[in-house]
Short mmCIF file of C-alpha atoms and ligand atoms in Angstrom, two decimals:
data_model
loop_
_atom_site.label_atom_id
_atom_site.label_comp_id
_atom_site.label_asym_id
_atom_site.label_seq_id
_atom_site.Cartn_x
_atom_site.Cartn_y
_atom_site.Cartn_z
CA UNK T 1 258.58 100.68 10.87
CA UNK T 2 256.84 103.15 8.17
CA UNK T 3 259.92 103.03 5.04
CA UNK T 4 259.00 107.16 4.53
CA UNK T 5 260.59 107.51 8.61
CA UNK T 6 263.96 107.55 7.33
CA UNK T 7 263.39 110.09 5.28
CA UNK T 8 262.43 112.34 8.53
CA UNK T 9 264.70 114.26 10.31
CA UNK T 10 262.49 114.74 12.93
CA UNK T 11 258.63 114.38 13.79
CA UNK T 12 257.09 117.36 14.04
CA UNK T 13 253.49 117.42 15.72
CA UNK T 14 252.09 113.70 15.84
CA UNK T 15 248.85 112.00 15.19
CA UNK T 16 247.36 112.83 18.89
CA UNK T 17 248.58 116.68 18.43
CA UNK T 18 247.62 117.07 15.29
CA UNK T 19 243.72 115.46 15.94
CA UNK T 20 243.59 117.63 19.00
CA UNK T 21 244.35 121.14 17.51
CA UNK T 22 241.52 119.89 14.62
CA UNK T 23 239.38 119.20 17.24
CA UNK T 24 239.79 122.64 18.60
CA UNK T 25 239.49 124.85 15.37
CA UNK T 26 236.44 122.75 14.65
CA UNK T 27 234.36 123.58 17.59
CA UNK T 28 235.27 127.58 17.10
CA UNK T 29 233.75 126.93 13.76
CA UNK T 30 230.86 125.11 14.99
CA UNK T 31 230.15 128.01 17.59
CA UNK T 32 230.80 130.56 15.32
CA UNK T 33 229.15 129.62 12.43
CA UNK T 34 225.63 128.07 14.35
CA UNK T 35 222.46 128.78 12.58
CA UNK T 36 224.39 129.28 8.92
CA UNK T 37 225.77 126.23 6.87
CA UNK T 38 229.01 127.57 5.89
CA UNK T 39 230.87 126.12 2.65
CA UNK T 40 234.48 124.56 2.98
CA UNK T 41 236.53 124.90 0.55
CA UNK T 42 239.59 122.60 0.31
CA UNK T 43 242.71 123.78 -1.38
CA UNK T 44 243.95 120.35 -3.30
CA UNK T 45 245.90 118.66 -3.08
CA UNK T 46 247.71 119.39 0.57
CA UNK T 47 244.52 120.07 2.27
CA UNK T 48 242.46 116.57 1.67
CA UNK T 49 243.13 115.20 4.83
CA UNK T 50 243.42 118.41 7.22
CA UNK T 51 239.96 118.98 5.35
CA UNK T 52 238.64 115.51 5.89
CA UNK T 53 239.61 115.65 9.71
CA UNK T 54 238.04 119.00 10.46
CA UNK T 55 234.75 118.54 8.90
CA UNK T 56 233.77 115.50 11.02
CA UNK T 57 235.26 117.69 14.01
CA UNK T 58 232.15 120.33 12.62
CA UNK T 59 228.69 119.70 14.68
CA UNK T 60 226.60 121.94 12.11
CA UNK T 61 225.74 121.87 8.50
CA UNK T 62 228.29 122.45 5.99
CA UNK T 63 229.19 121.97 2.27
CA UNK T 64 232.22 121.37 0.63
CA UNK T 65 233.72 121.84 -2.54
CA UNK T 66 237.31 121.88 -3.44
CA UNK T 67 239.96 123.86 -5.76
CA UNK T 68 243.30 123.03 -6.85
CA UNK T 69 245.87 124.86 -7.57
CA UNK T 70 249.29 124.27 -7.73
CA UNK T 71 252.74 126.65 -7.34
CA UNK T 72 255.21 124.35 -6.71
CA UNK T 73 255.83 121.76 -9.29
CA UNK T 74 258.99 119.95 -8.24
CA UNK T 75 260.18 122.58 -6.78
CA UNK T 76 261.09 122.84 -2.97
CA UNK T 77 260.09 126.92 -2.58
CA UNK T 78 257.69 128.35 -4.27
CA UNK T 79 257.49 130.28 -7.64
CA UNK T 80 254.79 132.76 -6.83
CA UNK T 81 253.23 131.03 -9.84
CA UNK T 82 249.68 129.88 -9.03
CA UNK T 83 247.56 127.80 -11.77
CA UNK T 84 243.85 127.09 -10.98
CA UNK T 85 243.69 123.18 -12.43
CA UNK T 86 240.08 122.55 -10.66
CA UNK T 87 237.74 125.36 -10.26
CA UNK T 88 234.68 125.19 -7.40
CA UNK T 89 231.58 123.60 -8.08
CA UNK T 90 228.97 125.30 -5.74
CA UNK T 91 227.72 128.80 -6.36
CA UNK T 92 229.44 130.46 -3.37
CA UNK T 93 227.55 134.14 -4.14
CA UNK T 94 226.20 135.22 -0.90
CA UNK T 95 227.28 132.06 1.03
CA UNK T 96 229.32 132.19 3.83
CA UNK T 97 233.10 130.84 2.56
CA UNK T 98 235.99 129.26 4.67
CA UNK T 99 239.09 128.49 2.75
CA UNK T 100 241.03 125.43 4.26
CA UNK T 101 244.54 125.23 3.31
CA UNK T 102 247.16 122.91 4.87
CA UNK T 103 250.02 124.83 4.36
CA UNK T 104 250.98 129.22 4.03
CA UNK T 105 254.59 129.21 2.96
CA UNK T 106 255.12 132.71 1.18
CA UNK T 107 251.79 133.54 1.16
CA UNK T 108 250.97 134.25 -1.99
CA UNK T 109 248.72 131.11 -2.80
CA UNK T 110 246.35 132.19 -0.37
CA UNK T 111 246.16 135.80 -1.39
CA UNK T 112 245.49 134.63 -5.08
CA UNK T 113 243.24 132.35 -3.72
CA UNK T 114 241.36 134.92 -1.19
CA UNK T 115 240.96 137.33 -4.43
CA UNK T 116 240.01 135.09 -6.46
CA UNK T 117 237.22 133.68 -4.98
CA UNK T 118 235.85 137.32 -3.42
CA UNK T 119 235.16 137.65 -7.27
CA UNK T 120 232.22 135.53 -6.40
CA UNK T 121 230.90 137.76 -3.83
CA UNK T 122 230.58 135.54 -0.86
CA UNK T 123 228.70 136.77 2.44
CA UNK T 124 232.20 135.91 3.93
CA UNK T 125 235.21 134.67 3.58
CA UNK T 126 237.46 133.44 6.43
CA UNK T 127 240.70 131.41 6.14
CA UNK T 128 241.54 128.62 7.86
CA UNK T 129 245.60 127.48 7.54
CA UNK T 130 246.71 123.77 9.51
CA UNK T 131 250.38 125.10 9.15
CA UNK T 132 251.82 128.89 8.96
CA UNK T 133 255.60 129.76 8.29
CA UNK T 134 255.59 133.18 9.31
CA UNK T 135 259.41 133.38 8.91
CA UNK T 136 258.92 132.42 4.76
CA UNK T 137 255.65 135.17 4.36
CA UNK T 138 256.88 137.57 1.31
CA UNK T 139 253.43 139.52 1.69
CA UNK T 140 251.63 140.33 4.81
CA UNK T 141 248.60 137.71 5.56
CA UNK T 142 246.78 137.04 7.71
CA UNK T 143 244.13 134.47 8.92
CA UNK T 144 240.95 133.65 10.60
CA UNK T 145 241.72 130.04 11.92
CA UNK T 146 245.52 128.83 12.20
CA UNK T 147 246.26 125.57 13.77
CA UNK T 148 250.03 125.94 14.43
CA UNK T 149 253.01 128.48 13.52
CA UNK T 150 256.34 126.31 12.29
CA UNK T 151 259.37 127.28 11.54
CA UNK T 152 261.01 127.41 8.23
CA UNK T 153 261.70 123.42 7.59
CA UNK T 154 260.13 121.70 4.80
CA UNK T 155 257.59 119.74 6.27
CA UNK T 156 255.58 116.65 5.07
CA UNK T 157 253.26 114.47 5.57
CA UNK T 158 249.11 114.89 6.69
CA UNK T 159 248.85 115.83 2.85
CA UNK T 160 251.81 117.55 2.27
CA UNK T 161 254.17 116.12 -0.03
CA UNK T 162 257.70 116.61 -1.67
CA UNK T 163 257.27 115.27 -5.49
CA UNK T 164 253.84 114.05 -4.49
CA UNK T 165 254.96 111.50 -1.85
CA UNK T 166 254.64 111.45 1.75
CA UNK T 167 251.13 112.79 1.65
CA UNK T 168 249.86 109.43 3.46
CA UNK T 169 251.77 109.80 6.40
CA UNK T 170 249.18 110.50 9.80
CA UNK T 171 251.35 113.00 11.08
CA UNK T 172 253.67 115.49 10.09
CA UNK T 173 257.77 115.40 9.72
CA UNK T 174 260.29 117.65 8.43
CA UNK T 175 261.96 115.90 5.42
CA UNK T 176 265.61 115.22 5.61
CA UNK T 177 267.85 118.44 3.46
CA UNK T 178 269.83 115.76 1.85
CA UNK T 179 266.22 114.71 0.43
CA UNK T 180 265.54 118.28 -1.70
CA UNK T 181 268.80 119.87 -1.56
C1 PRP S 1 251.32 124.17 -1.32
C2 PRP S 1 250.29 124.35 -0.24
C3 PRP S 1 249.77 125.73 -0.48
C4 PRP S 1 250.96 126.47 -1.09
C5 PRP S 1 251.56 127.36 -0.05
O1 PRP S 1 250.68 123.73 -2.47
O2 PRP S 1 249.28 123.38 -0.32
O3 PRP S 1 248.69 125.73 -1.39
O4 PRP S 1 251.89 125.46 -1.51
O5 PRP S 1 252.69 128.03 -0.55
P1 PRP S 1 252.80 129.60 -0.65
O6 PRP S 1 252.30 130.21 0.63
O7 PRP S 1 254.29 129.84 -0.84
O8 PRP S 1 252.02 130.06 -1.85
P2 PRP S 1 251.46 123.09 -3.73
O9 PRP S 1 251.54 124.12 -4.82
O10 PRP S 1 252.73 122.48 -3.26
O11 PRP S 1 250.47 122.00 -4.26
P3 PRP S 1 249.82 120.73 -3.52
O12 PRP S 1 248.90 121.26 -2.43
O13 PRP S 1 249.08 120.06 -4.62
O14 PRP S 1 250.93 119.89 -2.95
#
């Protein structure tokens, strides 16, 4: 028995769900993108592993880079606040850009994220989100690729974390209240 369990309230989409819906979103991308070797860029740290599944679910060329930002802190909600702390690598002018995130809670990380990076003139730029929380959106987004809609729980685990644990977990689990309240 995994000791981070008891600190679920319930299991929210398993190992077998979760690899499926990857699978999915990466052959779209693989049809969609064929004949162009798009660039992936991971949003650190939550998306490592949904980033690491989907690009072996990928049959074409890509690249990937990563940035990481942060919002949070210790904090359970978000404070709009959005640092860069690792900036891209690759030059991304005129490339063709998908932005994987594991998690769209208010929104606004992506939206600084999606403006930020059109400053580099890409050929495109699509976004692809593991989790959205439409009910917790404070700005209207939208996105290209969106694995599944979840309610308002805090959710961990495949990446996710509360005070940088539970990222390890295969699968993902809404976290106890008692646990952030
Ligand atoms: C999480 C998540 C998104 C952001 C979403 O990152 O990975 O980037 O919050 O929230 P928003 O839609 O309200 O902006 P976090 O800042 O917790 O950092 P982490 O990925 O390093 O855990």
């Amino acid at each position: 028995m995994n000791k981070m369990n008891c600190d679920l309230a319930a299991l929210l989409f398993d190992e077998f769900r979760i690899q499926s819906r990857v699978r999915e979103i990466g052959m779209q991308i693989t049809q969609e993108y064929k004949d162009k070797v798009p660039i992936l860029v991971g949003i650190l740290k939550g998306g490592f592993m949904f980033l690491a599944d989907l690009c072996r679910s990928i049959s074409i060329p890509v690249e990937l880079d990563f940035l990481a930002i942060s919002s949070y802190g210790k904090e359970a909600s978000s404070s709009g606040v959005v640092k860069i702390r690792k900036d891209i690598d690759l030059d991304i002018t005129g490339r063709d850009v998908i932005i994987v995130e594991d998690i769209v809670d208010t929104g606004l990380s992506l939206q600084y994220i999606k403006e930020y990076l059109s400053k580099h003139s890409p050929a495109t730029l699509k976004t692809c989100v593991l989790l959205d929380k439409p009910a917790a959106h404070k700005i209207d987004v939208s996105f290209d690729y969106v694995g599944f809609e979840i309610g308002n729980e805090f959710i961990v685990g495949y990446g996710l974390d509360y005070n940088e644990q539970y990222r390890n977990l295969p699968y993902l689990g809404i976290l106890k209240e008692e646990l952030y309240k």
